[in-house]
mmCIF file of C-alpha atoms in Angstrom:
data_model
loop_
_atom_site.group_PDB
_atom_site.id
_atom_site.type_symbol
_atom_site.label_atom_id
_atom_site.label_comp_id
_atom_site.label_asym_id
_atom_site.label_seq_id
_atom_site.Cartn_x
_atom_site.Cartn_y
_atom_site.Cartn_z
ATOM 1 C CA UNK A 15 107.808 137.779 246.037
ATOM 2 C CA UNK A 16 109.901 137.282 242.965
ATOM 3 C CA UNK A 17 107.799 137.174 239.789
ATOM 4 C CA UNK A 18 108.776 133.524 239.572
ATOM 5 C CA UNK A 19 107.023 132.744 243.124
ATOM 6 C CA UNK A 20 104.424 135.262 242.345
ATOM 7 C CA UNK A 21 103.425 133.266 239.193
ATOM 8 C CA UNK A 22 103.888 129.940 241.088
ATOM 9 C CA UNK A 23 101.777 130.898 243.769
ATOM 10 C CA UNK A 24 99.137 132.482 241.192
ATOM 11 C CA UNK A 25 99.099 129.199 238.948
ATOM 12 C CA UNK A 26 98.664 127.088 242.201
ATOM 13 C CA UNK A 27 95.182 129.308 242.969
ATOM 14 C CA UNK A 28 94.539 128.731 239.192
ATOM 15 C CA UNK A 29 94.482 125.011 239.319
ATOM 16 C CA UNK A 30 92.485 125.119 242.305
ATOM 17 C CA UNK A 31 89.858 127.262 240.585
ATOM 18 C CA UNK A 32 89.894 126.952 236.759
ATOM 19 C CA UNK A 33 87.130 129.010 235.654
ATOM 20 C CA UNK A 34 86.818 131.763 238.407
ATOM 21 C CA UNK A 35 83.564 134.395 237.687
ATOM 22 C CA UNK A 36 82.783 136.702 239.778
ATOM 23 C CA UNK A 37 79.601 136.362 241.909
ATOM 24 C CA UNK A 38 77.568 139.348 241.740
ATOM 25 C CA UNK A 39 74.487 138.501 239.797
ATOM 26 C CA UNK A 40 74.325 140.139 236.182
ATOM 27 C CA UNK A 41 72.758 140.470 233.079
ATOM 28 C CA UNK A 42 74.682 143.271 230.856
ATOM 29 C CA UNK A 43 77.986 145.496 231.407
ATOM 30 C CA UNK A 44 75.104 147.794 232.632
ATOM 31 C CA UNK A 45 73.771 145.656 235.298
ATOM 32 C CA UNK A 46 77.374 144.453 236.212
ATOM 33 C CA UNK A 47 78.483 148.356 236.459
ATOM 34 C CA UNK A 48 75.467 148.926 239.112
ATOM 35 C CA UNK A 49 75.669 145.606 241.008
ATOM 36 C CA UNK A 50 79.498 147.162 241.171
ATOM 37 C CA UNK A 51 78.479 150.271 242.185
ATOM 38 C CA UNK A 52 76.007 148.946 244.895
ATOM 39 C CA UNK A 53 78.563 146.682 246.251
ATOM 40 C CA UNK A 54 80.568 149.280 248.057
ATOM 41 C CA UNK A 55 81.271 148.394 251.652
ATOM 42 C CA UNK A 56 78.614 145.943 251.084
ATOM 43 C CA UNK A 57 78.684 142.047 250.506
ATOM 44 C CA UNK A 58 77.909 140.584 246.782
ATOM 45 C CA UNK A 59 75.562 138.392 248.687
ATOM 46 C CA UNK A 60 73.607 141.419 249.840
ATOM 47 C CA UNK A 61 73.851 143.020 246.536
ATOM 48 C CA UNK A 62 72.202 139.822 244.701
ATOM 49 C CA UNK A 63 69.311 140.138 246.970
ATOM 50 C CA UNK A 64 68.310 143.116 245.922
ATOM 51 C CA UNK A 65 69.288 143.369 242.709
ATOM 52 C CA UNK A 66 67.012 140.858 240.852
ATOM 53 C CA UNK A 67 63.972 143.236 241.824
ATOM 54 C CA UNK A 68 65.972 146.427 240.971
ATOM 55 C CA UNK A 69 66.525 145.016 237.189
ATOM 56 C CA UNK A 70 63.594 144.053 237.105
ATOM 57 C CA UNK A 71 61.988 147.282 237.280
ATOM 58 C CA UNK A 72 64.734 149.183 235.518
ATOM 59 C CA UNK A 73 66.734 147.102 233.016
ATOM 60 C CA UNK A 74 68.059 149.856 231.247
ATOM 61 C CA UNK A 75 69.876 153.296 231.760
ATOM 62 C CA UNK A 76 66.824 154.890 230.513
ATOM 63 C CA UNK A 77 64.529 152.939 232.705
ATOM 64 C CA UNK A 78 67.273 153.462 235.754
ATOM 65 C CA UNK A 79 67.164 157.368 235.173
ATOM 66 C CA UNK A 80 62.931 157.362 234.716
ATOM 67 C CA UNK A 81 63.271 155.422 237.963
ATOM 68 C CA UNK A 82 65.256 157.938 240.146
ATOM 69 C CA UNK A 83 67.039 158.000 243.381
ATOM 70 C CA UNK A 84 63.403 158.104 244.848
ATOM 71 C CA UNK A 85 62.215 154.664 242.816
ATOM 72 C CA UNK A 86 65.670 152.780 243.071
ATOM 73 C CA UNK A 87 65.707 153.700 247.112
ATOM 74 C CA UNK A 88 63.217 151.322 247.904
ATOM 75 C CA UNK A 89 64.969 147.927 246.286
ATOM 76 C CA UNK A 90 68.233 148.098 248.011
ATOM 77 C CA UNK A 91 67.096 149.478 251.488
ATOM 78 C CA UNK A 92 69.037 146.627 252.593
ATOM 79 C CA UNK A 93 72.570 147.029 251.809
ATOM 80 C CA UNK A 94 74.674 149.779 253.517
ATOM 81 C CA UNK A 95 74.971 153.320 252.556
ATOM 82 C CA UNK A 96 71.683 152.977 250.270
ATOM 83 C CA UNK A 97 71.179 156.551 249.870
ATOM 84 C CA UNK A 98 73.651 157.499 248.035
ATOM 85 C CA UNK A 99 73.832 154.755 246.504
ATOM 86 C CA UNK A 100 70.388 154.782 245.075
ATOM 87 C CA UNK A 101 71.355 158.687 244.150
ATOM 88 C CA UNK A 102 74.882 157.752 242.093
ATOM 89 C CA UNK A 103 73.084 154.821 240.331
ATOM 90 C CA UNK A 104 70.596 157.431 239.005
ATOM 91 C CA UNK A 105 73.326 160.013 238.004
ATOM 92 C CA UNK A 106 75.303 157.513 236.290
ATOM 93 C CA UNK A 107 72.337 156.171 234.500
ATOM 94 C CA UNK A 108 71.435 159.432 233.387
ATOM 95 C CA UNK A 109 75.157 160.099 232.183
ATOM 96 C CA UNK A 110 74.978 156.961 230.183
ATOM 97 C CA UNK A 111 71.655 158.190 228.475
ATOM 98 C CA UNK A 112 72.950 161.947 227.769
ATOM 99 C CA UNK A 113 76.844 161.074 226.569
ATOM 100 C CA UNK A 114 76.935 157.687 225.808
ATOM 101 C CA UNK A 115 73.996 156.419 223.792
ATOM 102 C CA UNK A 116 72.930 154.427 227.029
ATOM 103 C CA UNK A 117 75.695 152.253 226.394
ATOM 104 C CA UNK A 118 78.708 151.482 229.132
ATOM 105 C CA UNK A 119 81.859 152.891 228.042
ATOM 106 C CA UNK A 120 84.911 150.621 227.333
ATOM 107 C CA UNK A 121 86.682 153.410 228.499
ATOM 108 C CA UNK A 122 88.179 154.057 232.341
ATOM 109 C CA UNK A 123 88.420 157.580 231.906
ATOM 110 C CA UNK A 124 84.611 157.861 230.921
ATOM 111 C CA UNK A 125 83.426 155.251 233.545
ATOM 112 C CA UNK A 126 85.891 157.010 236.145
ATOM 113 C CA UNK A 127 83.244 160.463 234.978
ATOM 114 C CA UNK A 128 80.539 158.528 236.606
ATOM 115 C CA UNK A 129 78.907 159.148 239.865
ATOM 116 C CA UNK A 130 79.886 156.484 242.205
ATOM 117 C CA UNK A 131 82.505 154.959 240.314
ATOM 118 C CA UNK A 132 86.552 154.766 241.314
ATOM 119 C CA UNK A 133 89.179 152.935 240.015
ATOM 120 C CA UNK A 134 88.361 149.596 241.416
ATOM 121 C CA UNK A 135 85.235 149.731 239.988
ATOM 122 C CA UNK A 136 86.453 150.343 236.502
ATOM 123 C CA UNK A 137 88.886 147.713 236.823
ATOM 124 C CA UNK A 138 86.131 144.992 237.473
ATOM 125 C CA UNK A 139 83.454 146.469 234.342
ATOM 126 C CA UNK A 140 86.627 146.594 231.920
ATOM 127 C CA UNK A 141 87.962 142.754 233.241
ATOM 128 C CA UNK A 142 84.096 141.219 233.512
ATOM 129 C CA UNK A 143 82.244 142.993 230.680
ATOM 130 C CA UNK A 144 84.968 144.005 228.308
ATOM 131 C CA UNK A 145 87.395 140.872 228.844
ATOM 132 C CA UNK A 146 90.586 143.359 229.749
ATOM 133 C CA UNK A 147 93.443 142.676 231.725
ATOM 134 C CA UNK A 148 92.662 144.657 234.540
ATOM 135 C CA UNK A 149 93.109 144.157 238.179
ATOM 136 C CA UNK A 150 90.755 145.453 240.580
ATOM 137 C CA UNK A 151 91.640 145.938 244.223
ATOM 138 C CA UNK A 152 89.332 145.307 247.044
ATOM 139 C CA UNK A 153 90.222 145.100 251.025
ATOM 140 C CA UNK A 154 89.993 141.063 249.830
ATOM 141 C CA UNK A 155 93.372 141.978 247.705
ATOM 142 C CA UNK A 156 94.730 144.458 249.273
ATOM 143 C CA UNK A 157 94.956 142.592 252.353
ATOM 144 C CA UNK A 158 96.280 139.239 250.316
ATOM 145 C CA UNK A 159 98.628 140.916 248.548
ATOM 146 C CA UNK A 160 100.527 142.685 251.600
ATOM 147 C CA UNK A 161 99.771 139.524 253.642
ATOM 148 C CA UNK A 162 101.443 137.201 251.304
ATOM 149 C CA UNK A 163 103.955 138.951 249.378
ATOM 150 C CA UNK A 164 102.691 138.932 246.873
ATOM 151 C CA UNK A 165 102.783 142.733 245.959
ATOM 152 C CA UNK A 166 102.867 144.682 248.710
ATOM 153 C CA UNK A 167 101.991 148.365 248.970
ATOM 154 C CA UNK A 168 100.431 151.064 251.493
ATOM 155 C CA UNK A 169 97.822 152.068 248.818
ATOM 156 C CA UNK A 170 95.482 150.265 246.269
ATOM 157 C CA UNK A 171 97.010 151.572 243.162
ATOM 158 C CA UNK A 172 100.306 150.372 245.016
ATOM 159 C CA UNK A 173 99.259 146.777 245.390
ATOM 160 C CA UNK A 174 97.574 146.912 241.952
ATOM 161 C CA UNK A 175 100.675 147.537 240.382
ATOM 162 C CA UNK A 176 102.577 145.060 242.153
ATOM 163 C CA UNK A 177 100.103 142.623 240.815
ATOM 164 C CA UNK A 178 99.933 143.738 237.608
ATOM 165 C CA UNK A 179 103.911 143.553 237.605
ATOM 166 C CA UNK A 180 104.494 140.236 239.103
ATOM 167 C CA UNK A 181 101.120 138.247 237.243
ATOM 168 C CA UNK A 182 102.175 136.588 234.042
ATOM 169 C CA UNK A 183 100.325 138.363 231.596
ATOM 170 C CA UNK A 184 98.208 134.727 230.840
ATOM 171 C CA UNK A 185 96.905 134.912 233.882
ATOM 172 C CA UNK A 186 95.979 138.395 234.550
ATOM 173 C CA UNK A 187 92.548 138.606 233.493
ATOM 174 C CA UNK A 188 91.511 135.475 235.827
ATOM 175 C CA UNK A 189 93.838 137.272 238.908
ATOM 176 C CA UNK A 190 91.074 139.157 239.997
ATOM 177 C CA UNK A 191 88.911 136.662 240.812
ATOM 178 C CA UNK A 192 91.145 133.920 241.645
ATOM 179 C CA UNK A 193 92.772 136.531 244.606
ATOM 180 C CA UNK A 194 89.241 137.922 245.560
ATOM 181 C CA UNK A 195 88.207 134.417 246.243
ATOM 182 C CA UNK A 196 90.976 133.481 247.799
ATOM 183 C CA UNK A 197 90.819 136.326 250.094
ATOM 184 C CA UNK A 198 87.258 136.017 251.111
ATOM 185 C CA UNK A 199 86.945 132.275 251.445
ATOM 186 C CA UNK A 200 90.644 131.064 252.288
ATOM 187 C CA UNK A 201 92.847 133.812 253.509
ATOM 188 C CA UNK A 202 90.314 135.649 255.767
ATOM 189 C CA UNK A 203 91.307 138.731 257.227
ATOM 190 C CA UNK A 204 90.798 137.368 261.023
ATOM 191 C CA UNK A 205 92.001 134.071 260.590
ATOM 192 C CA UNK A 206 93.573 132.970 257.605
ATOM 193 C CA UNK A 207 92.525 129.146 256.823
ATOM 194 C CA UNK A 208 96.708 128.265 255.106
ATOM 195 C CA UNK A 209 95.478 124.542 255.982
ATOM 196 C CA UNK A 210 93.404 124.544 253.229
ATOM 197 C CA UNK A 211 95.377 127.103 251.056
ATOM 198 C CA UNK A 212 96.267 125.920 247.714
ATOM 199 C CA UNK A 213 99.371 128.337 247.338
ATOM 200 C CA UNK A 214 100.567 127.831 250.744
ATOM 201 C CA UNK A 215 103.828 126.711 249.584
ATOM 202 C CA UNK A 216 104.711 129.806 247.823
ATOM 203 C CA UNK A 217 103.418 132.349 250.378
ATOM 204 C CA UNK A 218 106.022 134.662 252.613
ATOM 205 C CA UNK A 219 103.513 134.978 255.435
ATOM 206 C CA UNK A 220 105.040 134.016 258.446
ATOM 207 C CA UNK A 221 102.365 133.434 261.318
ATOM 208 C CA UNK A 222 100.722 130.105 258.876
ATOM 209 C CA UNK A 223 97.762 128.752 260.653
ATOM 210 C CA UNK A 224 97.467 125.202 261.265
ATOM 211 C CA UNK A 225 94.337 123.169 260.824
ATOM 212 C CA UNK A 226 92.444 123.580 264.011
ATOM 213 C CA UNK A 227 92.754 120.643 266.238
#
């Protein structure tokens, strides 16, 4: 896509969705960074179920690194790779404590340092918590953006910057959400729904799917 399309197709989303959040369940950038963390590979709907219990119990990077890998095991048996999960969640919370005065850092070099956390994970603390410009890409995105047009690319960081490039720099913050929405609700990965796409008009995929019926 040309930027022009790109931000056509973008503000079309927007007006479908004005105030897109995201929908893991948090309290603090601390809680947001672990719901994050926990929601590798995993559905936020899974996440949410276990984390109310989790926070509960450990509300704080101190309390998170008293609890352990063995104590934080137990609340999010059900979600996928748990183990070492439960083990990076207690690292980074420990981190926090020792380096960072049990704050998050607004930094993506310092939350890259922690256990368990990548790039896309940054992104989403530093664009939810701290309010940045960032664009985080899932398999939601990636897909979307190679699907579309919008910015395609053989690699996250590829796609990412073909967002960041083509997304009018209004809109960037909100891009996350409005494409990881889009992706998971609209533009499926099986079966996209382009009946009921809002930007349907400025998308370059070529096999559109009619309404069923």
């Amino acid at each position: 896509m040309s930027r022009d399309q790109a931000a056509a197709f973008l503000r079309a989303l927007a007006q479908a969705n004005p105030a897109p959040e995201t929908e893991l369940l948090y309290q603090d950038p601390f809680s947001l960074l672990v719901a994050v963390v926990l929601s590798a590979q995993t559905t936020d709907v899974a996440v949410n179920k276990c984390t109310p219990s989790l926070f509960a119990a450990a509300p704080t990077p101190a309390a998170m690194a008293a609890l352990g890998a063995e104590g934080i095991g137990p609340h999010i048996r059900r979600i996928g790779l748990w183990q070492g999960k439960a083990r990076n969640v207690a690292a980074l919370a420990s981190l926090l404590v020792e380096k960072h005065g049990g704050e998050v850092p607004r930094d993506r070099a310092a939350l890259e340092a922690l256990p368990g956390v990548g790039r896309k994970t940054a992104n989403v603390v530093l664009n939810v918590a701290f309010g940045e410009n960032t664009m985080a890409v899932d398999t939601h995105i990636f897909r979307l953006g190679n699907r579309t047009g919008l910015a395609p690319g053989k690699t996250p960081r590829a796609v990412e910057d073909g967002l960041v490039k083509r997304c009018p720099p209004e809109l960037l913050r909100d891009a996350h959400h409005w494409l990881i929405l889009h992706g998971r609700y609209v533009c499926k990965a099986r079966l996209p729904e382009c009946w009921r796409c809002a930007a349907a008009a400025h998308c370059n995929y070529r096999d559109k799917v009619a309404a069923p019926g």
